[in-house]
Tab-separated table of C-alpha atoms in Angstrom:
chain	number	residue	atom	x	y	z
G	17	UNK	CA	139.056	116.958	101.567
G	18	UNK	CA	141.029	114.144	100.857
G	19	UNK	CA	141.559	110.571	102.156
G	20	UNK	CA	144.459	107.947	101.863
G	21	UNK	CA	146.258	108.255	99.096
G	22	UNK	CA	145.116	111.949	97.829
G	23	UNK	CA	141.932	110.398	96.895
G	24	UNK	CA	138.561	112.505	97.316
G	25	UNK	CA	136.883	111.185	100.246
G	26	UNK	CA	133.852	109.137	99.091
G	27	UNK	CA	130.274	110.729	101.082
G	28	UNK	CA	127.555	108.234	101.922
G	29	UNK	CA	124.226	109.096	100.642
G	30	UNK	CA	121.604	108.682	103.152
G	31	UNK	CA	118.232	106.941	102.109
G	32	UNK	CA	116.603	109.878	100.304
G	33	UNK	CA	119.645	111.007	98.801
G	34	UNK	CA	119.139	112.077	95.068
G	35	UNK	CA	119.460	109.038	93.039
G	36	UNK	CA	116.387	107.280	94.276
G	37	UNK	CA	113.090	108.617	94.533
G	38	UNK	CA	111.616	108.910	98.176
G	39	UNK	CA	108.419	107.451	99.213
G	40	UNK	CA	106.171	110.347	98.684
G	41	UNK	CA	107.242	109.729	94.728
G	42	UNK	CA	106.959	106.683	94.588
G	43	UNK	CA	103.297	106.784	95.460
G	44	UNK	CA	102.665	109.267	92.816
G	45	UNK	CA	102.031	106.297	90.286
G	46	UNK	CA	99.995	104.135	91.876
G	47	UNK	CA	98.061	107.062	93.328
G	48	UNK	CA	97.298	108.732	89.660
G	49	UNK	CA	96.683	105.467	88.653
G	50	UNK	CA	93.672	104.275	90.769
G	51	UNK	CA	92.518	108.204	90.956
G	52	UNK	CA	92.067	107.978	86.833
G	53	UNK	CA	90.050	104.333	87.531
G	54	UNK	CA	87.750	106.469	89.315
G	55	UNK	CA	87.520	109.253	86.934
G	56	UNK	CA	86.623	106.619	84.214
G	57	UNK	CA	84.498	105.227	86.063
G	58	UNK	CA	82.380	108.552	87.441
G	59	UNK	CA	82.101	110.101	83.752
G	60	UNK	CA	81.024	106.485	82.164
G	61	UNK	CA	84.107	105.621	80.046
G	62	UNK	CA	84.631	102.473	81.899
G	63	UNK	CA	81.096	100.753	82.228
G	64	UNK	CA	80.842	99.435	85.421
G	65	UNK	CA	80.239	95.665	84.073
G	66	UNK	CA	83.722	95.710	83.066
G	67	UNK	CA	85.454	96.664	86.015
G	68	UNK	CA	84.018	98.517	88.977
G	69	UNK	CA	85.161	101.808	90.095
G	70	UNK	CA	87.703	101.726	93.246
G	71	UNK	CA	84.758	103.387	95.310
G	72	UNK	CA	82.544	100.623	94.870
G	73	UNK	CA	85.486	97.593	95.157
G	74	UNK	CA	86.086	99.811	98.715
G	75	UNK	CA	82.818	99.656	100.060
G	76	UNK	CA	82.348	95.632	98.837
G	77	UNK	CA	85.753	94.441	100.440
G	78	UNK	CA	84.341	96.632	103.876
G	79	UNK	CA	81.155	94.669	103.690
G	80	UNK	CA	82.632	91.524	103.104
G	81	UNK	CA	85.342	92.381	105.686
G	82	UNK	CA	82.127	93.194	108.602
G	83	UNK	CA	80.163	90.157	107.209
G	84	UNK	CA	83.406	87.696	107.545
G	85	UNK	CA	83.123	86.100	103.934
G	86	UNK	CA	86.275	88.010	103.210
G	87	UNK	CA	88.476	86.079	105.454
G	88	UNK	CA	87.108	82.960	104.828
G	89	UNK	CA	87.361	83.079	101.361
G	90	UNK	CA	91.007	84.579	101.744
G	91	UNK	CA	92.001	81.594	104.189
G	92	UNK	CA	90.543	78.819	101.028
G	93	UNK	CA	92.178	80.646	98.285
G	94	UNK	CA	95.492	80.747	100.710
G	95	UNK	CA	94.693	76.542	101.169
G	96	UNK	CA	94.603	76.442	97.537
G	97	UNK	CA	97.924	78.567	96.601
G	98	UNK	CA	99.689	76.193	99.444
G	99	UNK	CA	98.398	72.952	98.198
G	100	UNK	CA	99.243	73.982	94.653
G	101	UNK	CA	102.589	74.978	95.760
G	102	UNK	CA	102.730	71.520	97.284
G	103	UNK	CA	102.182	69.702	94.196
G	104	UNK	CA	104.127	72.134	92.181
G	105	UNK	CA	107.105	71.384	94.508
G	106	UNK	CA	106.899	67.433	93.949
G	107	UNK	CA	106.232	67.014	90.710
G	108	UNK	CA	109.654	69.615	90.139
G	109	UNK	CA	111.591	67.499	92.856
G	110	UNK	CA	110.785	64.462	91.451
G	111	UNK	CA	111.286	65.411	87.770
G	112	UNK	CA	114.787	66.542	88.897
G	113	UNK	CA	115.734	63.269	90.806
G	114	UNK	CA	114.730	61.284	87.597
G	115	UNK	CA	116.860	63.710	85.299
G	116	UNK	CA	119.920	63.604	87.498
G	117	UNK	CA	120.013	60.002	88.833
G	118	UNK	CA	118.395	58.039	85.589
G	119	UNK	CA	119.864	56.981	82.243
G	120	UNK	CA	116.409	57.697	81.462
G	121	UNK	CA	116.252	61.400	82.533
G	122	UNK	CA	120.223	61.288	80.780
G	123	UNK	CA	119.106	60.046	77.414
G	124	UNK	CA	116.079	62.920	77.193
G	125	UNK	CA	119.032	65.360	78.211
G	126	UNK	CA	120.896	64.440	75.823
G	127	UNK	CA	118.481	63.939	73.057
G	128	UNK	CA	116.739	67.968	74.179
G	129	UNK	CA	120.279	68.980	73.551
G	130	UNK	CA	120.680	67.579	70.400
G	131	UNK	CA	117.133	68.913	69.453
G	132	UNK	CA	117.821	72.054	70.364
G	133	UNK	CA	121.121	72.494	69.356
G	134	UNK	CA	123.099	73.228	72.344
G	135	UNK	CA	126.307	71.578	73.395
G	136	UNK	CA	125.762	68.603	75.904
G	137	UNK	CA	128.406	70.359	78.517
G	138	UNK	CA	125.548	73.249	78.452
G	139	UNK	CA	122.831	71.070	79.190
């Protein structure tokens, strides 16, 4: 079968050709993963003051979940990533404006390259 210019004709692979792993397999890992947790856990290898077995993290999360301190505490820690993010975000803005638009932020360019011994074009 040939195409063009007596090139073989190139065949699309569909999404669970071959050459990547479906999505039965790629659960495999995560699967053996959290079923050895619990194996560690059941026969006492992995005392349950260091990390609790997936068993027992299920049934806190499910009483959490019915008693509505998970969401709560979910919608503060989400409050927290945002505000961090916020401050994050200025402090990165504003440190770029000052390096880009100052002699200031040019002379510590300058001087980092020197410093660390790159070439001020690479700066």
């Amino acid at each position: 079968m040939t195409k063009g210019r007596g090139s073989p004709a190139i065949q699309r692979r569909g999404p669970f050709s071959c050459s990547k792993p479906t999505l039965p397999v790629r659960w495999i890992s995560p699967v053996a993963l959290v079923l050895l947790w619990q194996l560690a856990s059941s026969t006492g290898v992995l005392a349950p003051e260091k990390l609790a077995s997936p068993l027992t993290v299920a049934q806190s999360a499910a009483e959490l979940i019915a008693d509505g301190q998970l969401i709560d505490a979910f919608l503060v820690s989400l409050g927290r990533v945002f505000f961090a993010f916020l401050i994050g975000g200025t402090v990165g803005v504003v440190l770029g404006l000052v390096s880009g638009l100052s002699r200031w932020g040019e002379t510590l360019r300058i001087h980092r390259s020197r410093c660390c011994g790159r070439s001020r074009t690479s700066a």
